[in-house]
Coordinates of C-alpha atoms in Angstrom, one line a residue:
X1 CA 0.0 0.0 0.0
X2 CA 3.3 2.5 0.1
X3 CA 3.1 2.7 -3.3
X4 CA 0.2 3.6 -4.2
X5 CA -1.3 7.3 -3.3
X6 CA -3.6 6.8 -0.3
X7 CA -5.3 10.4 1.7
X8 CA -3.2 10.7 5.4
X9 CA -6.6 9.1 7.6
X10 CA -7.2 7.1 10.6
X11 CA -8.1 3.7 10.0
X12 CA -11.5 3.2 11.5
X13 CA -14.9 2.3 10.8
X14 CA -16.0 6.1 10.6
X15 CA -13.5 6.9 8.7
X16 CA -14.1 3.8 6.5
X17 CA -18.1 4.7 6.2
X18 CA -16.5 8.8 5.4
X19 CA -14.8 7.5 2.4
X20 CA -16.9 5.5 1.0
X21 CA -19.5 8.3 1.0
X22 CA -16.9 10.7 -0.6
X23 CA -16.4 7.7 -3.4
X24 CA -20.1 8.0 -3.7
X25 CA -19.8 11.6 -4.0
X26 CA -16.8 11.8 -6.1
X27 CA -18.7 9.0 -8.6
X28 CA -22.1 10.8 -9.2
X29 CA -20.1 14.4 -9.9
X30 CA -17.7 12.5 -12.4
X31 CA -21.0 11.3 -13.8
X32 CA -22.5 14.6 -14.0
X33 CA -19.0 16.6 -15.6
X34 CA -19.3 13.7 -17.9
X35 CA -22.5 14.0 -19.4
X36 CA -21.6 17.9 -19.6
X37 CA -18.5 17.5 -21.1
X38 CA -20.1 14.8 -23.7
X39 CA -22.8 17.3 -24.2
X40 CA -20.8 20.6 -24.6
X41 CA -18.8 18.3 -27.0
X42 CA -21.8 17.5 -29.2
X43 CA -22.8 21.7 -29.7
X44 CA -19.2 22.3 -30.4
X45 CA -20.0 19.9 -33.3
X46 CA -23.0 21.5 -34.6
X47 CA -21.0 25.0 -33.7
X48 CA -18.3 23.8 -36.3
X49 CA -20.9 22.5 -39.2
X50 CA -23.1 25.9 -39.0
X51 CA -19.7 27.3 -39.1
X52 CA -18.6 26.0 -42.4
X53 CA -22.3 26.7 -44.0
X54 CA -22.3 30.3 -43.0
X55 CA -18.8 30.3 -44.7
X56 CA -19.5 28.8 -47.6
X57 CA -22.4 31.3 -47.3
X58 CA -20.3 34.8 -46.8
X59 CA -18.0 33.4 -49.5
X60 CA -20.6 33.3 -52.4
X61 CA -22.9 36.2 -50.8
X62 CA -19.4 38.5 -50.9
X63 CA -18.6 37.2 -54.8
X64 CA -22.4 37.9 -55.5
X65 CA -22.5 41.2 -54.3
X66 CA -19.2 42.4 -55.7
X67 CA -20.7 41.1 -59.0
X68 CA -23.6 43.6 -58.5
X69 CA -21.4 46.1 -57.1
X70 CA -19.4 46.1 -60.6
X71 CA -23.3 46.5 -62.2
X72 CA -24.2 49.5 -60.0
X73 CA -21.2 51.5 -60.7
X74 CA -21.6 50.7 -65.0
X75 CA -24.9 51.9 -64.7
X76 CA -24.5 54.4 -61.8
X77 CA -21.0 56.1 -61.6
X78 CA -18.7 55.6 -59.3
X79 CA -21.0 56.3 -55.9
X80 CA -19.1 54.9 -53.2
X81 CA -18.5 58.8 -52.2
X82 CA -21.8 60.0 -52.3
X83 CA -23.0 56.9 -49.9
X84 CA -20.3 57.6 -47.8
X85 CA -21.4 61.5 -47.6
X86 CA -25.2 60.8 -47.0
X87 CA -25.0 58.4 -44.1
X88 CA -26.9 59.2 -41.1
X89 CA -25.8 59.1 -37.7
X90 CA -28.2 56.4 -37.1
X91 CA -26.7 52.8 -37.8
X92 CA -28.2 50.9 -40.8
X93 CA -27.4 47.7 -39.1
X94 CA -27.6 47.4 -35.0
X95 CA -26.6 44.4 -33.0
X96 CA -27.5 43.2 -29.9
X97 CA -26.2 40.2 -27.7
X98 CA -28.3 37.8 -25.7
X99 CA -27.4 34.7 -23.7
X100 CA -27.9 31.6 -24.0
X101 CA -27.7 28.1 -21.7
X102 CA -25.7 25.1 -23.1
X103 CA -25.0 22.3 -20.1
X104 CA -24.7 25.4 -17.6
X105 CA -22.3 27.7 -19.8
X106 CA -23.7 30.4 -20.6
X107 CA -22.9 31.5 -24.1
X108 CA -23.4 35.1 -26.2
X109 CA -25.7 35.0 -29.2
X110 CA -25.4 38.3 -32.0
X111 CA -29.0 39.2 -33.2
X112 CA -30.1 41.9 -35.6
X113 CA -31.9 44.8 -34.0
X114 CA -35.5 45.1 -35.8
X115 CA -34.9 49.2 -36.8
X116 CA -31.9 49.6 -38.6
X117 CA -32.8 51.7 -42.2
X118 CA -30.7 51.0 -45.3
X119 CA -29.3 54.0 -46.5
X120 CA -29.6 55.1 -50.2
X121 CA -30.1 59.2 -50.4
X122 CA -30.2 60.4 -53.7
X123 CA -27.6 57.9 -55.1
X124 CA -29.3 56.0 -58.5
X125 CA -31.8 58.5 -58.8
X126 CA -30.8 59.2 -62.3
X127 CA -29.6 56.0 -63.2
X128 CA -29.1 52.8 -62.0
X129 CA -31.1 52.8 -59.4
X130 CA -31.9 49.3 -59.1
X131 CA -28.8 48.5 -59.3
X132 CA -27.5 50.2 -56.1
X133 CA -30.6 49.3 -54.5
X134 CA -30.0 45.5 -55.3
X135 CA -25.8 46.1 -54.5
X136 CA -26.8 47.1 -50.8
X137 CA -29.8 44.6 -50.3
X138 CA -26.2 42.6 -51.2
X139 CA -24.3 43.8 -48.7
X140 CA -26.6 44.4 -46.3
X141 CA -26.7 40.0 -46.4
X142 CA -23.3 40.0 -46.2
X143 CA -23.2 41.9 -42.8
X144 CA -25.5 40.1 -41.4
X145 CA -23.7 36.7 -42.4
X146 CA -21.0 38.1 -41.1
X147 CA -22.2 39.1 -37.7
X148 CA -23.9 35.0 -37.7
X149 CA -20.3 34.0 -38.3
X150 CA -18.8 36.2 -35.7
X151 CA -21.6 35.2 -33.2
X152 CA -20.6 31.0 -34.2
X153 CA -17.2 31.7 -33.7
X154 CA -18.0 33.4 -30.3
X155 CA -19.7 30.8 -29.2
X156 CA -16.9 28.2 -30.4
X157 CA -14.6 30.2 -28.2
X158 CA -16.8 29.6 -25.2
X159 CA -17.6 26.5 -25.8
X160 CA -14.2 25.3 -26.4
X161 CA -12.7 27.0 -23.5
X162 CA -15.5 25.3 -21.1
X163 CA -14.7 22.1 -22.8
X164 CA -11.5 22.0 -21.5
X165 CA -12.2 23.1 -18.0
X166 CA -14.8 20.0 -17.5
X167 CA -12.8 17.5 -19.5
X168 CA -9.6 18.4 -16.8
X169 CA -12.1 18.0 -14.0
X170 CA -13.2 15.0 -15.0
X171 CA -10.1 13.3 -16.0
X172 CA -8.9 15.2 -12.2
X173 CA -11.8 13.0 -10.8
X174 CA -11.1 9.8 -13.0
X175 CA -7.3 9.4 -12.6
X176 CA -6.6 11.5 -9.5
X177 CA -9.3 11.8 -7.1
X178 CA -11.2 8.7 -7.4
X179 CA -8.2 6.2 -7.3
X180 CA -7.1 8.0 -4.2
X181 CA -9.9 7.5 -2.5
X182 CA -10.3 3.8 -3.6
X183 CA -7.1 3.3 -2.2
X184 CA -8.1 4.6 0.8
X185 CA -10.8 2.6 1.3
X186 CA -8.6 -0.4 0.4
X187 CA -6.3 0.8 3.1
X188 CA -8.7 1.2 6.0
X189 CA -9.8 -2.1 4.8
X190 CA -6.5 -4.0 5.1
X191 CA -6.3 -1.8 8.9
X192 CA -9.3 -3.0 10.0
X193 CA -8.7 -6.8 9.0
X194 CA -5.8 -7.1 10.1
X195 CA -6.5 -6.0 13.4
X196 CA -9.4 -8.3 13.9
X197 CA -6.9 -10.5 13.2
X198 CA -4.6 -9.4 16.2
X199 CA -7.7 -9.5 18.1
X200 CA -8.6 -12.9 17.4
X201 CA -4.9 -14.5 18.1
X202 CA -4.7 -12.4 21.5
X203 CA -8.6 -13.8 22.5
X204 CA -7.1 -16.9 21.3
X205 CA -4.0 -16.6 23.3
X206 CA -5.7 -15.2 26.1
X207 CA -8.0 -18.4 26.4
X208 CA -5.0 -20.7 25.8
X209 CA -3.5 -19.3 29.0
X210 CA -6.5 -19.4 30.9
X211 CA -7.4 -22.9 29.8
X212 CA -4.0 -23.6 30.9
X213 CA -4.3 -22.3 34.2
X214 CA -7.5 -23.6 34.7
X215 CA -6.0 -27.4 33.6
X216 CA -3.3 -26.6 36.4
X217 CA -5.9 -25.4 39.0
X218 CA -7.8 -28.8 38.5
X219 CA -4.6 -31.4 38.4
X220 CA -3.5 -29.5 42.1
X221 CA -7.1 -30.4 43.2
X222 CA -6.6 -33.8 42.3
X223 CA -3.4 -34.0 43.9
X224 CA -4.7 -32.0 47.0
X225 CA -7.0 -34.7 46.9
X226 CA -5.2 -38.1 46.5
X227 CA -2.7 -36.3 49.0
X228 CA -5.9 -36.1 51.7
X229 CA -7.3 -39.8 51.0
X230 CA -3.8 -41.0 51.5
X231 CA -3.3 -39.5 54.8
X232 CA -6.7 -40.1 55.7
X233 CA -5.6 -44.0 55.2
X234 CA -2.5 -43.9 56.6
X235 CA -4.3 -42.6 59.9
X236 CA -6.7 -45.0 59.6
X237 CA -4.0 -47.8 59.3
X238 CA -2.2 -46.5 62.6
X239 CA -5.7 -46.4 64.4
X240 CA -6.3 -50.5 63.8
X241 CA -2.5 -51.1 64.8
X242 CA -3.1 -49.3 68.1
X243 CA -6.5 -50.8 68.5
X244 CA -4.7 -53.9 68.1
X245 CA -2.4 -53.6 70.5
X246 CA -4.7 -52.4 73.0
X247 CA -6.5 -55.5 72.8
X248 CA -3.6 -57.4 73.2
X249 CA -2.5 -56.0 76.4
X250 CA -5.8 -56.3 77.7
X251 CA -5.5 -60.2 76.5
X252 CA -2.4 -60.9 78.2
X253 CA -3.6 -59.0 81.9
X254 CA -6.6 -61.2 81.4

């Protein structure tokens, strides 16, 4: 038991019953971090497919939109400028961020404000019109694929980071912690049998010696009793002889 990692406790029964209700402990929250970790790891999965969509996505939305850019400024002029010059100081495109639960991590979400106004001014009004208004309807997509992607990859970073948190705390619990107190247990175990077994071979010994004594106590009785019958008849013997003699005298007056 040296070499393996055991906690510094007292063998007992207390501390046995202790331990065994920290194992239980220790099992049901490696269960738990688990079933989050499996779970975060199964949104990080969905996280990374919507990922490569809304790429793929921005990608052909950006090449689409350039191609109508090109078509606004044929039929339009060069109006990048005059856009520039008749923006508002109210945002076209507002963004908010909410939260959202996944296995207790909380994680932010990028939404598009209902609000926003595209702004045209009097860009296309002589020609090209549709054009511009069907390059910015282009763009305007792109932004907001752009804020989905940024939101995705937001979420990815959360996600991820969580990710390896529980998995440390689990594999903290699964090679670490939970060994240790197995061990432990094992320990206290061994403690507590082998002193039952030092209590048994001193009860044992213990009744040995007073078997012995007691065998010793009853052999002296014997003897202190074939000691008494003998003297008893060895003054009986002596009695009968005097007797005897008594007799004889009173034979021998006669």
């Amino acid at each position: 038991m040296s070499s393996k990692k055991v906690l510094k406790v007292m063998p007992s029964r207390m501390t046995l019953q202790q331990m065994k209700t920290r194992a239980k402990g220790a099992k049901k929250g490696y269960d738990l971090l688990k079933k989050k970790a499996d779970a975060i790891k199964s949104y990080l999965q969905k996280i990374l497919n919507k990922i490569l969509a809304v790429k793929e996505r921005v990608a052909k939305n950006i090449q689409h939109a350039g191609v109508l850019h090109t078509k606004a400024i044929y039929f339009a002029g060069k109006f990048n400028n005059q856009v520039i010059q008749g923006q508002k100081s109210e945002a076209s495109f507002k963004v908010q961020a909410v939260e959202d639960n996944v296995a207790g991590v909380k994680i932010p979400i990028f939404t598009k404000v209902s609000g926003g106004s595209e702004v045209q001014g009097m860009v296309g009004l002589g020609s090209g019109g549709a054009q511009v208004s069907l390059c910015g309807k282009a763009y305007h997509q792109v932004v907001a694929d752009l804020v989905d992607l940024a939101s995705l990859k937001t979420q990815l970073v959360v996600l991820d980071d969580a990710f390896k948190v529980t998995n440390r705390r689990v594999n903290a619990l699964d090679y670490v912690v939970l060994p240790r107190i197995r061990n432990t247990i094992k320990y206290i175990q061994d403690e507590l049998d082998e002193l039952e077994r030092e209590e048994f071979s001193r009860l044992k010994k213990v009744k040995d010696i007073m078997e012995e004594k007691n065998m010793e106590q009853t052999r002296k009785m014997k003897a202190d009793m074939q000691s008494g019958l003998l003297a008893k008849a060895t003054v009986g013997a002596e009695e009968e002889d005097d007797f005897g003699d008594l007799v004889g005298m009173e034979g021998s007056l006669t």
